[in-house]
Amino acid sequence: MKKILVAATLTSILITPNLYAIEIYKDDKNTVTIGGFIDARVINTQGQTEIVNGASRINFDFSRELNDEWTALALLEWGVNPVGSSDIIYNNRFESIQDEFLYNRLGYVGLAHEKYGQLTLGKQWGAWYDVVYSTNYSLVWDGNAAGVYTYNKDDGAVNGTGRGDKLLQYRNTFGDFSIATQVQLKNDNFYTCDIDAISQSACEDLWNSGNTAAQKVEFNSTYGAALTYSMTNKIKLTAGVNRGEFNIAYGDGQNKSVVDLIYGAGITFGKISSRGLYVAANINKNKNHDTDNLGRLIKDAIGVETFVAYRFDNDFRPFVAYNVFNAGADYVIQPNFNADPNDVFKRQFAVAGLHYLFDEDTIVYIEARKDFSDFTSSNKQQQASMEQSEDDGIAFGFNYTL
């Protein structure tokens, strides 16, 4: 039983915080649990009102007792779209605009030991997420300033800061300190274009034709680490770094090698599920780590996320959040392809909401977003395109956790 509890505790670190599970099978060696949640919401933004999916998911968690207090573990998680196809984009996680009923979110296998820690391989939450996840508790408009959901709000798979692809990761706890280290072993090529709403194949065609608006990116292995210090039972400090390197071949024949780097720290007071005050904040400095809303690589930026909530005895939990991702002016790494060299990119918004917890697993909520972003550009069409996906909005919904 002790080994099962150790495996369950270690595995829970790799899953989105506050995610619960139900045991569906258990014998002398094996345990299988099912978890996830269904979330559906009505949202009004960008002049539209729709019922949309709220990042619903289902997962199966496996553990097996081995010799010498080792435990084998595995997890498979799929995103689920219970409301049907929708193409509305409202600055939420990438999966909220998926058309497929099922799509891959996580999948890994590994070994765990109470003393020696945990080693896992596969698609899993990156070490960087340990640093910043504590501000990610708005159910609709989660943060896009912490460097997790990179490449215009994708899932962070490419550089390993979100649900990283092909990660080899090690975790362990030493007293009040927890560590996570990882390497992302991959070889990846993709195309990006300075054109709004263009497919990869069309972008590749532009690159092959020598168009200066197109770039071919070779992005290989990345590395990351995070440290968590539980100062008290309420105060937690985090710090971490993630680094990669990629080569950019521009359509006009130019080549450049750049480093993808993000580092930062965070602080958390309280627990989001407990009654009383909860406060979290993090800050990061990043370089060549993300793109603007048109897919152009950002040279340098600073990101800040804050989140304050209070759960009352009657189980109402109001909250406010503020996020800013500031790349300033002259942020485009190669400003000669259809870009104003003085373009400004400052994603900035506030969210206020009210959650009512029938219990820990059943939440009704309403949330509103107010945008304060600055996407100034001499190209007014590009400016309008970037502004569209950062609109104000309001949503209410229902979250049912398994």
Coordinates of C-alpha atoms in Angstrom, one line a residue:
M1 CA 0.0 0.0 0.0
K2 CA 2.9 2.4 0.8
K3 CA 4.3 1.9 -2.7
I4 CA 0.9 2.6 -4.2
L5 CA 0.6 5.8 -2.3
V6 CA 4.1 6.9 -3.3
A7 CA 3.4 6.2 -7.0
A8 CA 0.1 8.0 -6.8
T9 CA 1.7 11.1 -5.2
L10 CA 4.5 11.3 -7.7
T11 CA 2.1 10.7 -10.6
S12 CA -0.2 13.5 -9.5
I13 CA 2.7 16.0 -10.0
L14 CA 2.6 15.2 -13.7
I15 CA -1.1 15.9 -14.1
T16 CA -2.9 19.2 -14.1
P17 CA -3.2 20.3 -10.4
N18 CA -6.5 19.7 -8.7
L19 CA -7.4 16.7 -10.9
Y20 CA -9.1 13.8 -9.2
A21 CA -9.5 10.1 -10.0
I22 CA -11.6 7.1 -9.3
E23 CA -10.1 3.6 -8.7
I24 CA -11.7 1.2 -11.1
Y25 CA -9.4 -1.9 -10.6
K26 CA -7.1 -3.2 -7.9
D27 CA -5.4 -6.5 -7.2
D28 CA -2.2 -7.5 -5.2
K29 CA 0.0 -5.7 -7.7
N30 CA -1.9 -3.5 -10.1
T31 CA -4.1 -0.4 -9.7
V32 CA -6.0 1.4 -12.4
T33 CA -7.8 4.7 -11.9
I34 CA -9.9 6.9 -14.3
G35 CA -9.9 10.7 -14.1
G36 CA -10.5 13.9 -15.9
F37 CA -13.4 16.3 -16.3
I38 CA -16.2 17.5 -18.6
D39 CA -16.5 21.3 -19.0
A40 CA -19.0 23.0 -21.2
R41 CA -19.7 26.8 -21.4
V42 CA -21.6 29.5 -23.1
I43 CA -19.2 32.3 -24.2
N44 CA -19.7 35.7 -25.7
T45 CA -16.7 37.3 -27.4
Q46 CA -15.7 38.7 -30.8
G47 CA -19.3 39.5 -31.5
Q48 CA -20.4 35.8 -31.2
T49 CA -22.2 33.7 -28.6
E50 CA -21.6 30.0 -28.7
I51 CA -21.6 26.8 -26.6
V52 CA -18.0 25.5 -26.6
N53 CA -15.8 22.9 -25.0
G54 CA -13.8 23.8 -22.0
A55 CA -10.7 21.6 -22.3
S56 CA -12.6 18.5 -21.3
R57 CA -10.4 15.4 -20.9
I58 CA -10.3 11.8 -19.7
N59 CA -7.3 9.8 -18.5
F60 CA -6.4 6.3 -17.3
D61 CA -3.6 6.0 -14.7
F62 CA -1.9 2.7 -14.2
S63 CA 0.5 1.6 -11.4
R64 CA 2.1 -1.8 -10.7
E65 CA 4.1 -2.8 -7.6
L66 CA 7.6 -4.2 -8.4
N67 CA 10.4 -5.6 -6.3
D68 CA 12.5 -3.5 -3.9
E69 CA 9.9 -0.9 -3.4
W70 CA 9.8 0.2 -7.1
T71 CA 6.6 1.0 -8.8
A72 CA 5.9 1.0 -12.6
L73 CA 3.5 3.7 -13.7
A74 CA 1.8 4.9 -16.9
L75 CA -0.8 7.5 -17.9
L76 CA -2.9 8.0 -21.0
E77 CA -5.0 11.2 -21.4
W78 CA -7.1 12.4 -24.3
G79 CA -8.9 15.6 -24.8
V80 CA -12.6 15.2 -25.4
N81 CA -14.9 17.5 -27.3
P82 CA -18.4 16.9 -25.9
V83 CA -20.2 19.8 -27.6
G84 CA -19.3 19.2 -31.3
S85 CA -17.2 21.2 -33.7
S86 CA -16.6 24.9 -33.1
D87 CA -14.2 27.3 -34.7
I88 CA -14.6 30.2 -32.3
I89 CA -11.2 31.4 -31.0
Y90 CA -11.3 33.1 -27.6
N91 CA -7.7 33.2 -26.2
N92 CA -8.1 29.9 -24.3
R93 CA -6.1 26.7 -24.6
F94 CA -5.4 25.2 -28.0
E95 CA -7.7 22.2 -27.4
S96 CA -10.7 24.5 -27.0
I97 CA -10.9 24.8 -30.8
Q98 CA -10.3 21.2 -31.7
D99 CA -12.7 19.6 -34.1
E100 CA -11.9 16.0 -33.2
F101 CA -13.9 14.2 -30.5
L102 CA -10.7 12.6 -29.1
Y103 CA -7.1 13.9 -29.4
N104 CA -3.9 13.2 -27.5
R105 CA -3.0 15.4 -24.5
L106 CA -0.7 13.2 -22.4
G107 CA 0.9 9.8 -22.5
Y108 CA 3.9 8.5 -20.6
V109 CA 5.4 5.5 -18.8
G110 CA 8.0 5.2 -16.1
L111 CA 9.3 4.0 -12.8
A112 CA 9.0 5.5 -9.3
H113 CA 10.7 4.9 -5.9
E114 CA 10.2 6.7 -2.6
K115 CA 13.9 7.3 -2.2
Y116 CA 15.3 7.4 -5.7
G117 CA 12.5 9.4 -7.3
Q118 CA 10.6 9.1 -10.6
L119 CA 11.7 8.7 -14.2
T120 CA 9.2 9.0 -17.0
L121 CA 9.2 9.1 -20.8
G122 CA 6.6 10.4 -23.1
K123 CA 4.2 13.4 -23.6
Q124 CA 3.9 15.0 -20.1
W125 CA 3.7 18.3 -18.3
G126 CA 7.1 20.1 -18.6
A127 CA 9.3 21.0 -15.6
W128 CA 8.6 24.7 -16.4
Y129 CA 4.9 24.2 -15.6
D130 CA 6.0 23.5 -11.9
V131 CA 7.2 27.2 -11.8
V132 CA 4.0 28.8 -13.0
Y133 CA 1.0 26.5 -12.8
S134 CA -0.3 28.2 -9.6
T135 CA -1.8 31.2 -11.5
N136 CA -3.6 28.9 -14.0
Y137 CA -7.0 28.5 -12.2
S138 CA -9.3 30.7 -14.3
L139 CA -11.4 28.0 -16.0
V140 CA -12.0 30.0 -19.2
W141 CA -9.3 32.6 -19.7
D142 CA -6.2 31.0 -18.3
G143 CA -2.9 32.8 -18.5
N144 CA -0.9 33.3 -21.7
A145 CA 1.9 35.2 -20.2
A146 CA 3.8 32.5 -18.4
G147 CA 5.5 30.9 -21.4
V148 CA 3.6 27.6 -21.1
Y149 CA 1.2 27.6 -24.1
T150 CA 3.7 28.8 -26.7
Y151 CA 3.5 29.5 -30.5
N152 CA 0.3 31.5 -30.3
K153 CA -1.4 29.6 -27.5
D154 CA -0.6 26.1 -28.6
D155 CA 0.0 23.5 -25.8
G156 CA 3.7 24.0 -25.3
A157 CA 4.6 20.7 -27.0
V158 CA 7.3 22.0 -29.3
N159 CA 9.7 23.4 -26.6
G160 CA 8.6 21.3 -23.7
T161 CA 7.2 24.0 -21.4
G162 CA 3.6 22.8 -21.5
R163 CA 2.5 19.3 -22.4
G164 CA 5.9 18.6 -23.9
D165 CA 6.3 16.0 -26.6
K166 CA 9.0 13.3 -26.3
L167 CA 10.2 14.2 -22.8
L168 CA 12.6 12.2 -20.6
Q169 CA 11.9 13.6 -17.1
Y170 CA 13.2 13.0 -13.6
R171 CA 11.5 14.1 -10.3
N172 CA 12.3 13.7 -6.7
T173 CA 11.6 15.3 -3.3
F174 CA 14.2 16.0 -0.6
G175 CA 12.5 17.3 2.6
D176 CA 11.0 20.7 1.7
F177 CA 12.5 20.8 -1.8
S178 CA 11.3 19.2 -5.0
I179 CA 13.2 19.0 -8.2
A180 CA 12.3 18.3 -11.8
T181 CA 14.8 17.9 -14.7
Q182 CA 14.1 17.0 -18.3
V183 CA 15.5 16.6 -21.8
Q184 CA 13.3 16.7 -24.9
L185 CA 14.8 14.3 -27.4
K186 CA 13.4 15.1 -30.8
N187 CA 14.1 16.3 -34.3
D188 CA 11.5 18.7 -35.6
N189 CA 11.0 20.8 -38.7
F190 CA 8.1 23.2 -39.4
Y191 CA 7.2 26.3 -41.4
T192 CA 6.0 29.7 -40.1
C193 CA 4.8 32.6 -42.1
D194 CA 4.2 36.3 -41.6
I195 CA 0.6 35.8 -42.8
D196 CA -2.6 35.5 -40.8
A197 CA -4.5 32.2 -41.0
I198 CA -2.2 30.3 -43.3
S199 CA -1.8 26.5 -43.3
Q200 CA 1.5 24.7 -42.9
S201 CA 1.4 23.4 -46.5
A202 CA 0.6 26.8 -47.9
C203 CA 3.4 28.3 -45.8
E204 CA 5.8 25.6 -47.1
D205 CA 4.9 26.5 -50.7
L206 CA 5.7 30.1 -50.0
W207 CA 9.1 29.2 -48.6
N208 CA 9.9 27.0 -51.6
S209 CA 9.1 29.9 -53.8
G210 CA 11.6 32.1 -52.0
N211 CA 9.0 34.4 -50.4
T212 CA 10.5 36.5 -47.7
A213 CA 7.4 36.1 -45.5
A214 CA 8.2 32.4 -44.9
Q215 CA 10.7 30.7 -42.7
K216 CA 11.7 27.0 -42.2
V217 CA 12.5 26.2 -38.6
E218 CA 14.6 23.3 -37.4
F219 CA 13.9 22.8 -33.7
N220 CA 15.6 19.9 -32.0
S221 CA 16.3 18.9 -28.3
T222 CA 15.4 21.1 -25.4
Y223 CA 16.4 21.0 -21.7
G224 CA 14.6 22.2 -18.6
A225 CA 14.7 22.2 -14.8
A226 CA 12.6 23.4 -11.9
L227 CA 12.9 23.8 -8.1
T228 CA 10.1 24.0 -5.6
Y229 CA 10.6 25.0 -2.0
S230 CA 7.8 24.6 0.5
M231 CA 8.8 27.4 2.9
T232 CA 5.7 26.7 5.2
N233 CA 2.5 24.7 4.8
K234 CA 1.1 27.8 3.0
I235 CA 4.0 29.5 1.2
K236 CA 5.7 27.9 -1.8
L237 CA 8.5 29.3 -3.9
T238 CA 9.4 28.1 -7.4
A239 CA 12.1 28.8 -9.9
G240 CA 13.1 27.2 -13.2
V241 CA 14.6 27.4 -16.7
N242 CA 14.0 25.9 -20.1
R243 CA 16.3 26.1 -23.1
G244 CA 16.4 25.0 -26.7
E245 CA 18.2 26.0 -29.9
F246 CA 16.9 26.1 -33.4
N247 CA 17.9 27.2 -36.9
I248 CA 15.8 29.5 -39.1
A249 CA 16.1 29.4 -42.9
Y250 CA 14.3 32.4 -44.4
G251 CA 12.6 32.2 -47.8
D252 CA 15.1 34.7 -49.2
G253 CA 18.0 32.4 -48.4
Q254 CA 19.2 34.0 -45.1
N255 CA 20.0 31.6 -42.2
K256 CA 20.1 32.3 -38.4
S257 CA 20.7 30.2 -35.3
V258 CA 18.8 31.4 -32.2
V259 CA 18.4 30.2 -28.6
D260 CA 14.9 29.6 -27.1
L261 CA 15.3 30.5 -23.5
I262 CA 12.9 31.2 -20.6
Y263 CA 13.6 31.5 -16.9
G264 CA 11.7 32.9 -13.9
A265 CA 10.3 32.4 -10.5
G266 CA 6.9 32.2 -8.7
I267 CA 5.3 32.4 -5.3
T268 CA 2.1 30.9 -3.9
F269 CA 0.2 31.5 -0.7
G270 CA -2.5 29.1 0.4
K271 CA -4.2 26.3 -1.6
I272 CA -6.8 26.9 -4.3
S273 CA -9.1 24.1 -2.9
S274 CA -9.0 25.3 0.7
R275 CA -11.2 27.9 2.3
G276 CA -9.7 31.3 2.8
L277 CA -7.2 33.4 0.8
Y278 CA -5.2 32.1 -2.1
V279 CA -2.6 34.3 -3.9
A280 CA -0.1 33.4 -6.6
A281 CA 2.2 35.3 -8.9
N282 CA 5.1 34.5 -11.3
I283 CA 7.4 36.4 -13.5
N284 CA 9.6 35.2 -16.5
K285 CA 12.1 36.6 -18.9
N286 CA 12.1 34.8 -22.3
K287 CA 13.9 35.0 -25.6
N288 CA 12.8 33.5 -28.9
H289 CA 10.3 31.5 -26.9
D290 CA 7.0 32.5 -28.3
T291 CA 5.3 34.1 -31.3
D292 CA 2.9 37.0 -31.7
N293 CA -0.7 36.5 -32.9
L294 CA 0.5 36.4 -36.5
G295 CA 3.1 33.6 -35.9
R296 CA 6.1 35.9 -35.9
L297 CA 8.9 34.9 -33.5
I298 CA 9.4 37.3 -30.6
K299 CA 13.0 38.2 -29.8
D300 CA 12.6 39.2 -26.1
A301 CA 9.7 39.5 -23.7
I302 CA 8.7 39.7 -20.1
G303 CA 5.7 37.8 -18.7
V304 CA 3.8 38.4 -15.5
E305 CA 0.8 36.5 -14.1
T306 CA -1.1 37.1 -10.9
F307 CA -4.1 35.4 -9.4
V308 CA -6.0 36.2 -6.2
A309 CA -9.0 34.2 -4.9
Y310 CA -10.9 33.7 -1.7
R311 CA -13.1 30.7 -0.9
F312 CA -15.8 31.6 1.6
D313 CA -17.4 29.2 4.0
N314 CA -20.5 29.1 1.7
D315 CA -18.3 27.7 -1.1
F316 CA -18.4 30.8 -3.3
R317 CA -14.9 31.6 -4.6
P318 CA -14.5 34.9 -6.3
F319 CA -11.2 35.7 -8.0
V320 CA -9.3 38.3 -10.0
A321 CA -6.3 37.7 -12.3
Y322 CA -4.0 40.0 -14.2
N323 CA -1.6 38.9 -17.0
V324 CA 0.8 40.9 -19.2
F325 CA 3.2 39.6 -21.8
N326 CA 5.2 42.5 -23.0
A327 CA 7.6 42.3 -26.0
G328 CA 7.6 46.1 -26.5
A329 CA 8.5 47.6 -29.8
D330 CA 10.9 46.2 -32.5
Y331 CA 10.2 42.7 -31.3
V332 CA 10.2 40.8 -34.6
I333 CA 13.4 38.9 -35.1
Q334 CA 13.6 39.5 -38.9
P335 CA 11.8 42.8 -39.5
N336 CA 12.1 42.9 -43.3
F337 CA 9.3 40.5 -44.1
N338 CA 6.0 42.5 -44.2
A339 CA 6.6 43.8 -40.7
D340 CA 6.9 47.3 -39.3
P341 CA 10.2 47.3 -37.4
N342 CA 8.4 49.4 -34.7
D343 CA 5.5 47.0 -34.2
V344 CA 4.4 46.9 -30.5
F345 CA 3.2 43.6 -28.9
K346 CA 1.8 43.9 -25.4
R347 CA -0.7 41.2 -24.5
Q348 CA -2.5 42.5 -21.3
F349 CA -5.8 41.6 -19.8
A350 CA -7.6 41.1 -16.5
V351 CA -10.1 38.4 -15.6
A352 CA -12.7 38.4 -12.8
G353 CA -14.9 35.5 -11.9
L354 CA -17.1 33.7 -9.4
H355 CA -17.0 29.9 -8.9
Y356 CA -19.5 28.1 -6.8
L357 CA -18.3 24.7 -5.6
F358 CA -21.2 22.3 -4.9
D359 CA -18.3 20.1 -3.9
E360 CA -14.6 19.8 -4.9
D361 CA -15.6 18.0 -8.1
T362 CA -18.6 20.1 -9.2
I363 CA -18.3 23.7 -10.1
V364 CA -20.7 26.3 -11.7
Y365 CA -18.9 29.5 -12.8
I366 CA -19.1 32.8 -14.5
E367 CA -16.0 34.7 -15.7
A368 CA -15.4 37.9 -17.6
R369 CA -12.3 39.2 -19.4
K370 CA -11.3 42.8 -20.1
D371 CA -8.5 43.4 -22.6
F372 CA -5.9 46.2 -22.3
S373 CA -3.5 44.9 -25.0
D374 CA -1.4 47.1 -27.3
F375 CA -0.7 45.8 -30.8
T376 CA 0.2 49.0 -32.5
S377 CA 1.4 48.7 -36.1
S378 CA 1.6 50.8 -39.2
N379 CA 0.0 47.8 -41.0
K380 CA -3.6 48.2 -39.7
Q381 CA -4.8 44.9 -41.2
Q382 CA -2.2 43.0 -39.2
Q383 CA -3.0 45.1 -36.1
A384 CA -6.7 44.3 -36.4
S385 CA -5.9 40.6 -36.9
M386 CA -3.8 40.5 -33.7
E387 CA -6.5 42.5 -31.7
Q388 CA -9.3 40.2 -32.7
S389 CA -8.1 37.2 -30.7
E390 CA -7.6 39.3 -27.6
D391 CA -11.2 40.6 -27.3
D392 CA -13.3 41.2 -24.2
G393 CA -15.7 38.4 -23.3
I394 CA -17.9 36.8 -20.7
A395 CA -18.7 33.1 -20.2
F396 CA -20.6 30.9 -17.8
G397 CA -20.4 27.1 -17.6
F398 CA -20.3 23.9 -15.6
N399 CA -17.3 21.8 -14.7
Y400 CA -17.8 18.2 -13.6
T401 CA -14.7 16.3 -12.4
L402 CA -14.6 12.5 -12.3

